[in-house]
Coordinates of N, CA and C in Angstrom, one line a residue:
N13 N 0.4 19.3 -14.7 CA -0.2 18.3 -15.2 C 0.8 17.3 -16.3
I14 N 0.7 16.2 -16.9 CA 1.7 15.6 -18.1 C 0.5 16.5 -19.4
T15 N 1.4 16.4 -20.6 CA 0.1 16.9 -21.9 C 0.0 16.7 -23.1
T16 N 2.2 16.1 -22.5 CA 3.1 15.9 -23.8 C 3.0 14.0 -22.7
P17 N 3.3 13.4 -24.4 CA 4.9 12.3 -24.2 C 5.9 12.4 -22.8
T18 N 6.1 11.8 -21.2 CA 6.7 12.0 -20.6 C 7.8 11.1 -20.6
T19 N 9.2 11.6 -19.5 CA 10.0 9.8 -19.2 C 10.7 10.5 -18.4
W20 N 10.4 10.4 -17.3 CA 11.1 10.2 -16.0 C 12.2 9.7 -16.1
G21 N 14.0 10.4 -15.8 CA 14.8 9.0 -15.4 C 15.6 9.6 -13.9
L22 N 16.7 8.8 -14.7 CA 17.6 8.8 -12.9 C 18.2 9.9 -12.8
T23 N 17.7 11.5 -14.0 CA 18.7 12.8 -13.4 C 17.9 13.1 -12.7
G24 N 16.4 13.7 -13.0 CA 15.6 14.1 -11.9 C 15.4 13.4 -10.7
S25 N 15.3 12.7 -10.2 CA 14.9 11.6 -8.8 C 16.4 12.0 -8.1
P26 N 15.2 12.3 -6.9 CA 13.6 12.0 -6.4 C 13.0 12.7 -7.1
Y27 N 11.3 12.6 -7.7 CA 10.8 13.4 -8.0 C 9.1 12.9 -7.2
M28 N 10.0 14.2 -6.6 CA 8.7 14.9 -5.2 C 7.2 15.2 -5.2
L29 N 5.8 14.6 -5.5 CA 5.2 14.8 -5.8 C 3.9 16.0 -4.8
N30 N 3.2 16.7 -4.4 CA 2.7 17.4 -4.4 C 1.4 17.2 -4.4
G31 N 0.4 16.9 -3.9 CA -0.9 16.7 -4.6 C -1.5 16.2 -5.7
T32 N -1.9 16.4 -6.6 CA -3.0 15.3 -7.7 C -1.1 15.8 -9.0
M33 N -1.6 14.6 -10.0 CA -0.7 14.7 -11.1 C -1.2 14.3 -12.2
Y34 N -2.2 15.3 -13.4 CA -2.7 13.5 -14.8 C -1.9 14.1 -15.4
V35 N -1.9 12.5 -15.2 CA -1.7 11.7 -17.1 C -2.4 12.2 -17.9
A36 N -2.7 13.0 -19.3 CA -3.7 13.0 -20.0 C -4.2 11.5 -20.6
S37 N -5.0 11.6 -21.6 CA -5.6 11.1 -22.5 C -5.0 11.3 -23.6
A38 N -4.2 9.4 -24.0 CA -3.4 9.5 -25.2 C -2.5 10.3 -24.7
V39 N -1.5 10.4 -23.8 CA -0.9 10.5 -23.8 C -0.5 9.5 -22.4
S40 N 1.1 9.4 -22.3 CA 2.4 8.2 -22.3 C 3.6 9.3 -20.5
L41 N 3.1 8.7 -19.7 CA 4.4 8.9 -18.2 C 5.5 7.2 -18.2
T42 N 6.5 7.7 -18.8 CA 7.2 7.0 -19.0 C 8.8 6.4 -17.7
I43 N 8.3 5.5 -16.3 CA 9.3 5.3 -15.0 C 10.4 4.7 -15.3
E44 N 11.6 5.2 -15.8 CA 12.7 4.1 -15.7 C 13.2 3.6 -14.5
A45 N 13.7 2.7 -15.5 CA 14.5 1.9 -13.6 C 15.3 2.5 -12.6
G46 N 15.4 2.4 -11.4 CA 16.3 3.5 -10.5 C 15.7 4.8 -9.7
V47 N 14.7 4.8 -11.0 CA 13.7 5.7 -10.3 C 13.1 5.5 -8.7
E48 N 12.9 6.9 -8.0 CA 12.1 7.2 -7.6 C 11.0 7.6 -7.6
V49 N 9.7 8.2 -6.5 CA 8.5 8.9 -7.1 C 8.6 8.8 -5.5
V50 N 8.0 9.9 -4.7 CA 7.3 10.6 -3.5 C 6.3 10.8 -3.3
G51 N 5.6 10.4 -2.9 CA 3.6 11.3 -1.8 C 3.2 11.6 -3.7
G52 N 1.9 12.1 -3.3 CA 1.5 12.4 -4.2 C 0.2 11.4 -5.0
T53 N -0.5 12.3 -5.7 CA -1.3 10.7 -6.9 C -0.8 11.7 -7.7
L54 N -1.1 9.8 -9.2 CA -1.0 10.5 -10.0 C -2.6 9.9 -10.5
K55 N -3.4 10.7 -11.2 CA -4.3 10.4 -11.9 C -4.4 9.3 -13.5
V56 N -4.1 8.3 -13.5 CA -3.6 7.5 -15.4 C -5.3 8.2 -16.1
C57 N -5.4 8.8 -17.0 CA -6.3 9.0 -17.1 C -5.9 8.2 -19.4
G58 N -3.9 8.3 -19.7 CA -3.4 8.0 -20.7 C -2.5 6.1 -20.0
S59 N -1.5 6.7 -19.7 CA -1.2 6.1 -19.8 C 0.5 5.8 -18.9
L60 N 0.6 5.4 -17.6 CA 1.6 5.2 -16.7 C 2.4 4.2 -17.4
V61 N 3.8 4.0 -17.5 CA 4.6 2.8 -17.9 C 6.0 3.0 -17.0
V62 N 6.0 1.6 -15.9 CA 7.0 2.1 -15.3 C 7.8 0.8 -15.9
R63 N 9.1 1.4 -16.3 CA 9.8 0.5 -16.7 C 11.2 0.0 -15.2
G64 N 11.2 -0.4 -14.5 CA 12.5 -0.8 -13.9 C 13.5 -2.7 -14.8
T65 N 13.8 -3.2 -14.4 CA 15.0 -3.8 -13.8 C 15.4 -4.6 -13.2
A66 N 15.2 -5.9 -13.5 CA 15.2 -7.4 -12.6 C 16.8 -6.5 -11.2
A67 N 17.9 -6.0 -12.0 CA 19.1 -5.1 -10.9 C 18.6 -4.2 -10.0
Q68 N 18.3 -3.2 -11.2 CA 17.0 -1.4 -10.6 C 15.6 -1.4 -10.8
H69 N 14.7 -2.2 -9.7 CA 13.6 -1.8 -9.7 C 13.3 0.5 -9.5
A70 N 12.0 0.1 -9.8 CA 12.0 1.6 -9.8 C 10.7 1.2 -8.4
L71 N 10.8 3.1 -7.8 CA 10.1 2.7 -6.2 C 9.1 4.1 -6.7
L72 N 8.3 3.7 -6.2 CA 7.2 4.8 -6.0 C 6.8 4.2 -4.0
R73 N 7.4 5.6 -3.5 CA 7.2 5.3 -2.1 C 5.5 6.3 -1.6
D74 N 4.7 5.3 -1.2 CA 3.9 6.7 -0.4 C 2.9 7.5 -1.8
V75 N 2.6 6.7 -3.0 CA 2.4 6.8 -4.2 C 1.0 6.9 -4.6
V76 N -0.2 8.2 -4.5 CA -1.2 6.8 -4.8 C -1.8 6.8 -6.5
I77 N -2.1 5.2 -7.2 CA -2.4 6.0 -9.2 C -2.9 5.3 -8.5
V78 N -4.6 6.5 -9.7 CA -6.2 5.5 -9.7 C -6.1 6.4 -10.9
P79 N -5.8 5.3 -11.3 CA -6.5 5.1 -12.9 C -8.1 6.1 -13.3
C80 N -8.2 6.4 -14.5 CA -9.5 7.6 -14.7 C -9.9 7.2 -15.7
G81 N -9.5 5.6 -16.6 CA -10.2 5.7 -17.4 C -12.4 4.9 -17.0
L82 N -13.3 6.5 -17.4 CA -13.9 6.4 -17.1 C -14.8 6.2 -18.4
S83 N -14.3 5.8 -19.3 CA -15.1 5.7 -20.6 C -14.4 4.2 -21.2
A84 N -15.1 3.6 -21.6 CA -14.8 2.1 -22.4 C -13.4 2.7 -23.8
S85 N -14.6 3.8 -24.4 CA -14.1 4.7 -25.9 C -12.4 5.2 -25.5
Q86 N -11.5 5.6 -23.6 CA -11.2 6.3 -24.4 C -10.7 5.3 -22.4
P87 N -9.9 4.0 -22.9 CA -9.0 3.7 -22.0 C -7.7 4.5 -21.6
H88 N -7.7 4.2 -19.8 CA -5.7 4.0 -19.4 C -5.7 2.8 -19.6
L89 N -4.0 2.6 -19.3 CA -3.7 1.9 -19.0 C -2.2 2.2 -18.3
I90 N -2.0 1.4 -16.8 CA -1.3 1.1 -16.0 C -0.2 0.5 -15.9
D91 N 1.0 -0.5 -16.9 CA 1.9 -1.3 -16.4 C 2.9 -1.4 -16.1
L92 N 2.8 -2.1 -14.8 CA 4.4 -1.7 -14.2 C 5.3 -3.1 -14.6
E93 N 6.2 -2.9 -14.4 CA 7.5 -4.3 -14.3 C 8.5 -3.8 -14.4
F94 N 9.0 -4.9 -13.2 CA 10.4 -4.7 -11.8 C 10.0 -3.3 -11.1
A95 N 8.7 -3.0 -10.4 CA 8.4 -1.9 -9.1 C 8.5 -2.3 -8.6
R96 N 8.6 -1.3 -7.5 CA 7.7 -1.5 -5.6 C 7.6 -0.3 -5.7
L97 N 5.9 -0.7 -4.9 CA 5.1 0.0 -4.7 C 5.6 -0.6 -2.3
Q98 N 5.6 0.7 -2.6 CA 5.8 0.6 -1.0 C 4.7 1.6 -0.7
G99 N 3.8 1.4 0.0 CA 2.2 2.5 0.7 C 2.0 3.4 -0.3
G100 N 1.3 4.1 0.5 CA 0.6 4.7 -0.5 C -0.3 3.8 -2.1
S101 N -1.0 4.1 -3.3 CA -1.9 2.5 -3.2 C -2.2 2.8 -4.9
L102 N -3.0 1.3 -5.2 CA -2.8 1.1 -6.5 C -4.6 0.2 -7.3
Y103 N -5.1 1.2 -8.0 CA -6.7 1.2 -8.6 C -7.3 1.0 -6.9
Y104 N -7.3 2.0 -6.1 CA -8.3 2.0 -4.7 C -9.2 2.0 -5.3
A105 N -10.3 2.2 -4.7 CA -12.2 1.7 -4.8 C -12.4 3.5 -4.6
T106 N -13.1 3.9 -6.0 CA -13.9 5.3 -6.5 C -14.4 5.6 -6.2
G107 N -15.8 3.7 -6.5 CA -17.0 3.9 -6.6 C -17.0 4.0 -8.2
D108 N -16.1 4.5 -8.9 CA -16.6 4.7 -10.5 C -16.1 3.5 -11.8
A109 N -16.0 2.9 -12.2 CA -16.1 2.0 -13.1 C -14.1 2.7 -13.4
S110 N -13.5 1.9 -14.2 CA -12.2 2.1 -14.1 C -11.8 1.8 -15.7
Y111 N -12.6 2.2 -16.7 CA -12.4 1.3 -17.9 C -11.2 1.8 -18.3
G112 N -10.5 0.0 -18.7 CA -9.0 0.9 -19.2 C -8.4 -1.1 -18.3
S113 N -6.6 -0.9 -18.4 CA -6.4 -2.0 -18.0 C -4.3 -2.0 -17.7
L114 N -4.9 -3.3 -16.3 CA -3.7 -3.2 -15.5 C -2.8 -4.2 -15.7
I115 N -1.7 -4.1 -15.4 CA -0.5 -4.7 -15.7 C 0.4 -4.8 -14.8
V116 N 0.5 -5.9 -14.3 CA 1.7 -5.6 -12.9 C 2.8 -7.2 -13.6
R117 N 4.2 -7.3 -13.4 CA 4.5 -8.3 -13.7 C 6.5 -7.7 -12.8
D118 N 7.0 -8.5 -12.5 CA 8.1 -8.6 -11.7 C 8.6 -7.4 -10.9
S119 N 7.3 -7.5 -9.4 CA 6.8 -6.2 -8.7 C 6.8 -7.0 -7.0
E120 N 7.6 -6.3 -6.7 CA 6.7 -5.7 -4.7 C 5.7 -5.0 -4.7
L121 N 4.3 -5.2 -4.6 CA 3.6 -4.1 -3.8 C 2.9 -4.3 -2.2
S122 N 3.8 -3.6 -1.5 CA 2.6 -3.6 0.2 C 3.6 -2.0 0.6
G123 N 2.6 -3.1 2.4 CA 1.8 -1.6 3.1 C 0.7 -0.2 1.8
L124 N 0.0 -1.5 1.2 CA -0.8 -0.5 0.5 C -1.9 0.0 1.4
T125 N -2.6 0.9 0.9 CA -3.5 1.6 2.5 C -4.9 1.5 2.1
D126 N -4.8 1.1 1.1 CA -6.7 0.0 0.2 C -6.2 -0.6 -0.8
Y127 N -7.6 -1.4 -1.1 CA -7.4 -3.0 -1.4 C -7.9 -2.4 -2.4
M128 N -7.0 -3.1 -3.9 CA -6.9 -3.5 -5.1 C -8.1 -3.1 -5.8
Y129 N -8.6 -2.3 -6.6 CA -10.4 -2.7 -7.0 C -10.4 -2.4 -8.4
I130 N -9.7 -3.9 -9.1 CA -10.1 -4.4 -10.4 C -11.8 -3.9 -11.4
W131 N -12.3 -2.3 -12.2 CA -13.5 -3.0 -12.3 C -14.2 -3.1 -13.6
Y132 N -14.3 -4.1 -14.9 CA -14.3 -3.6 -15.5 C -13.0 -3.0 -17.0
P133 N -12.2 -4.5 -17.6 CA -10.6 -4.2 -17.8 C -11.3 -3.9 -19.0
T134 N -10.7 -3.1 -20.1 CA -11.1 -2.5 -21.6 C -10.6 -4.3 -22.0
S135 N -9.3 -4.6 -21.6 CA -8.5 -5.9 -22.3 C -8.1 -6.5 -21.4
T136 N -7.8 -7.1 -22.3 CA -7.1 -8.4 -20.6 C -5.9 -7.9 -19.1
S137 N -6.3 -8.5 -18.1 CA -5.5 -7.4 -17.4 C -4.6 -8.3 -16.8
V138 N -3.1 -8.2 -16.2 CA -1.9 -8.9 -15.6 C -1.6 -9.3 -14.8
I139 N -2.0 -10.0 -13.3 CA -0.4 -9.4 -11.7 C -0.1 -10.9 -12.3
E140 N 1.2 -11.6 -12.7 CA 2.5 -12.4 -12.2 C 3.9 -11.6 -12.7
R141 N 4.0 -12.9 -11.2 CA 5.5 -12.8 -11.2 C 6.1 -12.5 -10.5
S142 N 4.8 -11.5 -9.6 CA 5.2 -10.5 -8.5 C 4.9 -10.8 -7.0
I143 N 5.6 -10.2 -5.5 CA 5.3 -10.3 -4.9 C 3.7 -9.6 -3.8
L144 N 3.1 -9.5 -3.5 CA 2.1 -9.0 -2.6 C 1.9 -9.1 -1.4
D145 N 2.4 -8.3 -1.0 CA 2.4 -8.4 0.6 C 1.5 -7.6 1.5
G146 N 0.3 -8.8 1.5 CA -0.5 -7.6 2.7 C -1.9 -7.2 1.5
V147 N -1.7 -7.2 0.5 CA -2.9 -6.8 -1.3 C -4.1 -7.4 -1.4
Q148 N -4.8 -6.5 -1.0 CA -6.4 -7.2 -0.9 C -6.6 -6.6 -2.7
L149 N -7.3 -7.9 -3.2 CA -8.0 -7.3 -5.5 C -9.3 -7.8 -4.3
S150 N -10.2 -6.6 -5.2 CA -11.2 -7.5 -5.1 C -11.1 -6.9 -7.5
I151 N -12.1 -8.1 -8.0 CA -12.4 -7.9 -8.9 C -13.9 -8.1 -9.9
G152 N -14.0 -7.3 -11.0 CA -15.2 -7.7 -11.9 C -15.1 -7.5 -12.7
T153 N -15.5 -8.2 -13.7 CA -15.2 -8.0 -15.4 C -16.7 -8.3 -15.6
D154 N -16.3 -7.5 -17.0 CA -18.3 -7.7 -17.7 C -16.9 -8.2 -19.1
G155 N -17.8 -7.9 -20.6 CA -17.4 -8.2 -21.8 C -16.2 -7.7 -22.6
G156 N -15.2 -6.5 -21.8 CA -14.2 -6.6 -22.3 C -13.3 -7.2 -22.2
G157 N -13.0 -7.4 -20.7 CA -11.7 -8.3 -20.7 C -11.4 -9.4 -19.6
A158 N -10.5 -10.2 -19.5 CA -10.2 -11.3 -18.4 C -9.6 -10.8 -17.4
V159 N -9.3 -11.4 -15.9 CA -8.2 -10.7 -15.4 C -7.3 -12.4 -14.7
E160 N -5.4 -12.4 -15.5 CA -5.1 -13.6 -15.2 C -3.7 -12.9 -13.9
I161 N -4.3 -14.1 -13.1 CA -3.4 -13.9 -11.6 C -2.2 -15.1 -11.6
R162 N -1.4 -14.7 -11.5 CA -0.9 -16.0 -11.9 C 1.1 -16.0 -11.3
N163 N 1.2 -16.7 -10.6 CA 2.9 -17.1 -10.7 C 3.0 -15.6 -9.1
N164 N 2.5 -15.5 -8.5 CA 3.0 -14.8 -7.1 C 2.6 -15.0 -6.2
L165 N 3.6 -14.0 -5.3 CA 4.0 -14.7 -3.6 C 2.2 -14.0 -3.2
F166 N 1.6 -14.3 -2.7 CA 0.5 -13.6 -1.6 C 1.2 -13.2 0.1
K167 N 1.7 -13.1 0.2 CA 1.9 -12.5 1.6 C 1.2 -11.7 2.6
G168 N 0.8 -12.5 3.9 CA 0.5 -11.4 5.3 C -0.8 -11.9 5.0
S169 N -1.3 -11.7 6.8 CA -2.6 -12.5 6.5 C -3.5 -11.6 6.2
H170 N -3.1 -10.7 5.5 CA -4.6 -9.4 5.2 C -4.8 -10.3 3.9
A171 N -3.7 -10.9 2.7 CA -3.8 -10.6 1.3 C -5.5 -11.7 1.2
Y172 N -5.6 -11.0 0.1 CA -6.8 -12.1 -1.0 C -7.0 -11.3 -1.8
V173 N -8.3 -12.8 -2.8 CA -8.3 -11.9 -4.1 C -9.8 -12.5 -3.9
E174 N -11.1 -11.7 -4.2 CA -12.1 -11.5 -4.2 C -12.5 -11.7 -5.8
V175 N -13.1 -11.9 -6.8 CA -13.9 -12.2 -7.3 C -15.4 -12.0 -6.8
W176 N -15.9 -10.2 -7.4 CA -17.5 -10.0 -6.9 C -18.0 -9.5 -7.8
A177 N -17.3 -10.2 -9.2 CA -18.2 -10.0 -10.4 C -17.5 -10.7 -12.0
A178 N -17.5 -11.8 -12.2 CA -17.5 -12.3 -14.5 C -18.9 -11.9 -14.5
Y179 N -19.3 -11.9 -15.6 CA -20.3 -11.7 -16.2 C -20.1 -11.9 -17.5
S180 N -18.7 -12.2 -18.3 CA -18.3 -13.0 -19.7 C -16.8 -14.0 -19.2
K181 N -15.7 -12.7 -19.2 CA -14.3 -13.1 -19.4 C -14.4 -14.4 -17.8
P182 N -13.7 -14.5 -17.7 CA -13.1 -15.2 -17.2 C -11.5 -14.4 -16.0
V183 N -12.3 -14.5 -14.6 CA -10.2 -14.2 -13.9 C -10.2 -15.9 -13.7
L184 N -8.7 -15.5 -14.1 CA -7.6 -16.8 -14.1 C -6.6 -16.9 -12.8

C-alpha cells in the first residue's frame, strides 16, 4: 500500500503488481515516462498521476485501475498523460459512485476488459486527444463536475459513449 507520496521511475521498471495496491487518500503515486507497470489492481483513494511524454509513453499492461472516492469530501484524481493502457480496466462499474475526477490526455487505451463508468465527477473530467480502441464510456453527472470528451479517435465496432444521467453539469 502507498501511504506517502511515491514516484515510480525507470530504475525500478517494470513494476509487477500482485493483488491490490491502495493509494491512500491525500497521497499521490506518480508514474514517470518509460515506466512499465504489469498486472494487479491499483485502488486509487488519493491521486494516480501518469506522466509519459510524446517520445516515451508510460505503459500499464493488464492493470485494473479502480477509483475509491466513495465520498464527495474525499475525492480521488486519476490523471493520465501520454499513457498506454493495454488490457486491464479503468473506472469499471463497481456499483458505487466514484467521486473524484479523471483526466486522460494524449493517451492510448486498448483491450480494456470492462467499459469505463464515470459516475458523479467532483470536478471537470476530461478525455482528449486520445486513441480509444474499443472503449465504451458510460457517464453520469450530478452537480459536481462536467465531463468533456473532445478530439479523440474512437476505434473498433464496440466503441461508444453513453450518457445515462446529466442532472446539472453537461457532458460535452
